Structure formats: structure tokens, C-alpha cells
Amino acid sequence: MATAQIVAVDPAAPDAEVMARAASVIRRGGLVGMPTETVYGLAGNALDPAAVARIYSTKGRPQHSPLIVHVASAEEARALASEWPAMAQALAERFWPGPLTLIVRRRAHVPDAVTAGLDTFGVRVPDHPVALALIRASHTPIAAPSANKFTEVSPVTAQQVANGLGDAVELILDAGRSAVGIESTVVDVSGGRPVVLRPGMISRADIE
């Protein structure tokens, strides 16, 4: 299997030229291996249904499983949401940037491909300078499930992404090992009370 190109990037001070190159891949519908504080993500333009379809096919992910959208700020998250409850704001203020995904109701321009046809979607602000730099340079929200084949172990290094996905990913940004090593906590705040759908480093007690 051929492998994607791996480009080293300083996690504390991402090189602007490298980020511009990665952003150009995102904007033209390609996929990038993106480091986050949780695991490495398979990043694509969240508002481009064709790019989202590439994420699903590359991972072998079931179409009924929604993707998490990554943005650079709570303001960007609110711009994608048709409703932003007070509990969403409170959790965002406490845990963003960080390994917390909020499920909220979406606006119409968030594609069905991302949400698996649901009227809600998951969104978070990653706590990683490279991920944030890529989102900002791309000027678009980024869908980024873990960068591995469906059912396989989530990657925490760039080389693991390359080994698992090969040249299906155009570029992999290598910022070293992910610090957390497990996916984000997922909390549904679209109803009357918050519901933890997936546990993670942020515990139920933290949420409460």
C-alpha cells in the first residue's frame, strides 16, 4: 500500500506555509491527517458533501454514523447551530477548547452527509494549535473522525495514520503523539437536559 506524505509541524507554532498547503487540500475536497489533543483525525471540509463522502468511504464507516464537526471557536459553533441552549454555552465556556463534543440542533447549511440525516450534529473546539490553525487557514468547519479504518484502534501518531489509511489521505500533519489518546466526551444538549452519549476524559461528574 502506498502511503501519504507526512509533514512534520511544530505543535506549538505551526508553520504558516505548511498550514496553507494543508488548507488547500481541505478546500479542494481532499483529506488531511490532522493531529488533535485526543487522537489523529481524518479531516475534510464539513460543508462539502463530496469530501464528507470521501471520509466515510476511506474509513469504511457506516453512513448512519454522524461525524463530529471541528471549529475554532464557540462563535463558529453557534453559527452552525439553529439553537444554542444555555447549557451548551456553559459547557463551551468551561471545557472549550478541549475534548468535549456538544450535540446541538443544526442550521440548514450543515449537510445531511455530516449528520446522517439527523436534525442535530456534534461540534467541538479542539485543544491543539495545529488543528486550530488548519481550521482557521481552511476558512471552513472541518469534519474529523478518528483517522483509522472503522472498528480499528484510533491512531495517536502520524505514522499510525499512514499505516492504516495509506495514500487515501493526501497529507498527514505530524505534530507528535496525541496527548489524551481517546476520543472526546459527547454530550447531547439538544433536549431539555444534558445526556452523556460517549464517555471520555471529561467525566459525567465534570459535566454535572
Short mmCIF file of C-alpha atoms in Angstrom, two decimals:
data_model
loop_
_atom_site.label_atom_id
_atom_site.label_comp_id
_atom_site.label_asym_id
_atom_site.label_seq_id
_atom_site.Cartn_x
_atom_site.Cartn_y
_atom_site.Cartn_z
CA MET A 1 0.00 0.00 0.00
CA ALA A 2 1.30 3.46 -0.91
CA THR A 3 1.44 5.94 1.93
CA ALA A 4 0.51 9.59 2.26
CA GLN A 5 3.11 12.27 2.64
CA ILE A 6 3.90 13.05 6.26
CA VAL A 7 4.98 16.60 7.03
CA ALA A 8 6.41 17.48 10.43
CA VAL A 9 4.92 20.56 12.06
CA ASP A 10 5.79 22.27 15.32
CA PRO A 11 2.80 21.66 17.61
CA ALA A 12 3.42 24.90 19.47
CA ALA A 13 3.99 27.13 16.42
CA PRO A 14 2.60 25.61 13.20
CA ASP A 15 4.39 26.79 10.06
CA ALA A 16 2.09 29.08 8.04
CA GLU A 17 3.20 27.68 4.67
CA VAL A 18 2.56 24.10 5.76
CA MET A 19 -0.85 25.05 7.11
CA ALA A 20 -1.71 26.89 3.89
CA ARG A 21 -0.78 23.79 1.91
CA ALA A 22 -2.93 21.56 4.11
CA ALA A 23 -5.79 24.07 3.93
CA SER A 24 -5.66 23.99 0.13
CA VAL A 25 -6.17 20.21 0.29
CA ILE A 26 -9.22 20.71 2.51
CA ARG A 27 -10.69 23.43 0.28
CA ARG A 28 -10.44 21.32 -2.87
CA GLY A 29 -12.21 18.39 -1.21
CA GLY A 30 -9.20 16.32 -0.15
CA LEU A 31 -8.41 14.68 3.17
CA VAL A 32 -5.70 15.55 5.71
CA GLY A 33 -4.45 13.63 8.71
CA MET A 34 -4.93 16.21 11.47
CA PRO A 35 -3.50 15.97 14.98
CA THR A 36 -5.77 16.84 17.88
CA GLU A 37 -5.33 16.51 21.62
CA THR A 38 -7.50 13.36 21.62
CA VAL A 39 -6.43 11.30 18.57
CA TYR A 40 -5.46 11.99 14.96
CA GLY A 41 -8.47 12.91 12.84
CA LEU A 42 -9.33 12.31 9.18
CA ALA A 43 -10.07 15.92 8.25
CA GLY A 44 -12.25 17.12 5.40
CA ASN A 45 -14.49 20.09 4.60
CA ALA A 46 -17.59 19.58 6.74
CA LEU A 47 -19.74 21.68 4.39
CA ASP A 48 -18.73 19.74 1.25
CA PRO A 49 -20.86 16.58 0.87
CA ALA A 50 -18.36 15.05 -1.57
CA ALA A 51 -15.49 15.49 0.91
CA VAL A 52 -17.65 14.02 3.67
CA ALA A 53 -18.43 11.04 1.42
CA ARG A 54 -14.68 10.52 0.98
CA ILE A 55 -14.26 10.39 4.75
CA TYR A 56 -16.92 7.69 5.03
CA SER A 57 -15.52 5.61 2.17
CA THR A 58 -11.91 5.94 3.35
CA LYS A 59 -12.81 4.78 6.86
CA GLY A 60 -15.40 2.23 5.75
CA ARG A 61 -17.69 3.96 8.23
CA PRO A 62 -21.44 3.22 8.20
CA GLN A 63 -23.44 6.04 6.63
CA HIS A 64 -25.80 6.14 9.61
CA SER A 65 -22.99 7.20 11.98
CA PRO A 66 -22.74 11.04 12.13
CA LEU A 67 -19.42 12.89 12.04
CA ILE A 68 -18.15 15.45 14.55
CA VAL A 69 -17.56 18.95 13.19
CA HIS A 70 -14.48 20.82 14.43
CA VAL A 71 -14.46 24.62 14.63
CA ALA A 72 -12.06 27.20 16.01
CA SER A 73 -14.38 28.95 18.48
CA ALA A 74 -17.72 28.80 20.25
CA GLU A 75 -18.87 31.63 17.97
CA GLU A 76 -18.26 29.42 14.93
CA ALA A 77 -20.18 26.60 16.59
CA ARG A 78 -23.16 28.89 17.25
CA ALA A 79 -23.12 29.94 13.58
CA LEU A 80 -23.80 26.32 12.60
CA ALA A 81 -26.49 25.74 15.24
CA SER A 82 -30.17 26.62 14.88
CA GLU A 83 -30.44 26.57 18.68
CA TRP A 84 -27.74 27.24 21.27
CA PRO A 85 -29.08 26.39 24.74
CA ALA A 86 -27.74 27.99 27.89
CA MET A 87 -26.28 24.62 28.92
CA ALA A 88 -24.32 24.50 25.64
CA GLN A 89 -22.87 27.92 26.37
CA ALA A 90 -21.98 26.94 29.92
CA LEU A 91 -20.22 23.75 28.86
CA ALA A 92 -18.42 25.51 26.00
CA GLU A 93 -17.15 28.20 28.35
CA ARG A 94 -15.91 25.59 30.81
CA PHE A 95 -14.40 22.95 28.50
CA TRP A 96 -13.53 24.54 25.12
CA PRO A 97 -11.02 24.29 23.66
CA GLY A 98 -10.94 20.69 24.81
CA PRO A 99 -12.11 17.08 24.40
CA LEU A 100 -15.85 17.78 24.65
CA THR A 101 -18.33 17.40 21.80
CA LEU A 102 -21.74 19.03 22.10
CA ILE A 103 -24.79 17.73 20.22
CA VAL A 104 -27.00 20.66 19.15
CA ARG A 105 -29.63 21.34 16.52
CA ARG A 106 -28.17 22.32 13.16
CA ARG A 107 -28.80 25.01 10.61
CA ALA A 108 -29.88 24.01 7.10
CA HIS A 109 -26.43 24.56 5.52
CA VAL A 110 -24.88 21.78 7.63
CA PRO A 111 -25.13 18.86 5.15
CA ASP A 112 -27.16 15.71 5.72
CA ALA A 113 -23.98 13.81 4.85
CA VAL A 114 -22.34 15.02 8.08
CA THR A 115 -25.34 14.43 10.35
CA ALA A 116 -26.54 11.14 8.81
CA GLY A 117 -29.81 12.93 8.12
CA LEU A 118 -30.42 13.93 11.75
CA ASP A 119 -31.52 17.44 12.68
CA THR A 120 -28.70 17.58 15.23
CA PHE A 121 -24.92 17.47 14.87
CA GLY A 122 -21.84 17.17 17.04
CA VAL A 123 -19.39 20.06 17.30
CA ARG A 124 -16.27 20.82 19.30
CA VAL A 125 -13.28 23.17 19.53
CA PRO A 126 -10.10 21.05 19.66
CA ASP A 127 -7.36 21.95 22.12
CA HIS A 128 -4.48 21.63 19.68
CA PRO A 129 -2.65 24.52 17.93
CA VAL A 130 -2.23 22.58 14.68
CA ALA A 131 -5.90 21.61 14.46
CA LEU A 132 -6.99 25.17 15.21
CA ALA A 133 -4.52 26.56 12.68
CA LEU A 134 -5.82 24.21 9.98
CA ILE A 135 -9.45 25.14 10.67
CA ARG A 136 -8.62 28.85 10.50
CA ALA A 137 -6.49 28.52 7.37
CA SER A 138 -9.18 26.45 5.64
CA HIS A 139 -11.91 29.03 6.43
CA THR A 140 -14.41 26.21 6.90
CA PRO A 141 -15.62 23.86 9.61
CA ILE A 142 -13.78 20.53 9.44
CA ALA A 143 -15.28 17.07 9.89
CA ALA A 144 -12.64 14.87 11.52
CA PRO A 145 -13.47 11.42 12.87
CA SER A 146 -10.52 9.33 14.01
CA ALA A 147 -8.12 8.65 11.12
CA ASN A 148 -8.41 4.86 11.01
CA LYS A 149 -10.47 2.18 9.33
CA PHE A 150 -13.81 1.59 11.01
CA THR A 151 -13.52 -0.75 14.07
CA GLU A 152 -9.71 -0.37 14.21
CA VAL A 153 -7.83 1.35 17.02
CA SER A 154 -7.79 5.15 16.86
CA PRO A 155 -4.35 6.50 15.86
CA VAL A 156 -2.30 8.71 18.17
CA THR A 157 0.65 9.25 15.80
CA ALA A 158 1.04 10.35 12.19
CA GLN A 159 2.72 7.08 11.26
CA GLN A 160 -0.25 5.09 12.54
CA VAL A 161 -2.48 7.15 10.23
CA ALA A 162 -0.20 6.41 7.27
CA ASN A 163 -0.02 2.72 8.10
CA GLY A 164 -3.79 2.42 8.37
CA LEU A 165 -5.04 4.61 5.53
CA GLY A 166 -2.15 4.80 3.05
CA ASP A 167 -2.49 7.22 0.15
CA ALA A 168 -6.23 7.72 0.72
CA VAL A 169 -5.03 10.72 2.75
CA GLU A 170 -3.18 13.34 0.71
CA LEU A 171 -1.23 14.84 3.58
CA ILE A 172 -0.60 13.98 7.23
CA LEU A 173 0.50 16.68 9.66
CA ASP A 174 2.90 15.17 12.18
CA ALA A 175 2.82 17.09 15.45
CA GLY A 176 3.90 14.21 17.65
CA ARG A 177 1.80 11.91 19.79
CA SER A 178 -1.73 12.93 20.79
CA ALA A 179 -1.85 13.73 24.49
CA VAL A 180 -5.23 12.28 25.50
CA GLY A 181 -5.35 9.11 23.40
CA ILE A 182 -9.13 8.59 23.49
CA GLU A 183 -11.98 10.30 21.66
CA SER A 184 -13.86 13.27 23.09
CA THR A 185 -16.69 13.06 25.58
CA VAL A 186 -20.01 13.54 23.74
CA VAL A 187 -22.88 15.34 25.46
CA ASP A 188 -26.30 15.88 23.88
CA VAL A 189 -27.65 19.29 24.86
CA SER A 190 -30.37 19.42 22.21
CA GLY A 191 -33.09 18.30 24.63
CA GLY A 192 -34.25 19.54 27.99
CA ARG A 193 -31.25 18.22 29.92
CA PRO A 194 -27.68 17.18 29.03
CA VAL A 195 -27.15 13.47 28.26
CA VAL A 196 -23.67 11.90 28.07
CA LEU A 197 -23.66 9.77 24.91
CA ARG A 198 -19.97 8.81 24.95
CA PRO A 199 -17.62 8.94 27.94
CA GLY A 200 -14.16 10.38 27.60
CA MET A 201 -11.52 12.23 29.58
CA ILE A 202 -14.17 14.73 30.74
CA SER A 203 -16.28 12.70 33.14
CA ARG A 204 -20.01 12.67 33.87
CA ALA A 205 -19.19 14.27 37.24
CA ASP A 206 -17.32 17.07 35.45
CA ILE A 207 -20.37 17.66 33.23
CA GLU A 208 -22.74 17.69 36.18
#
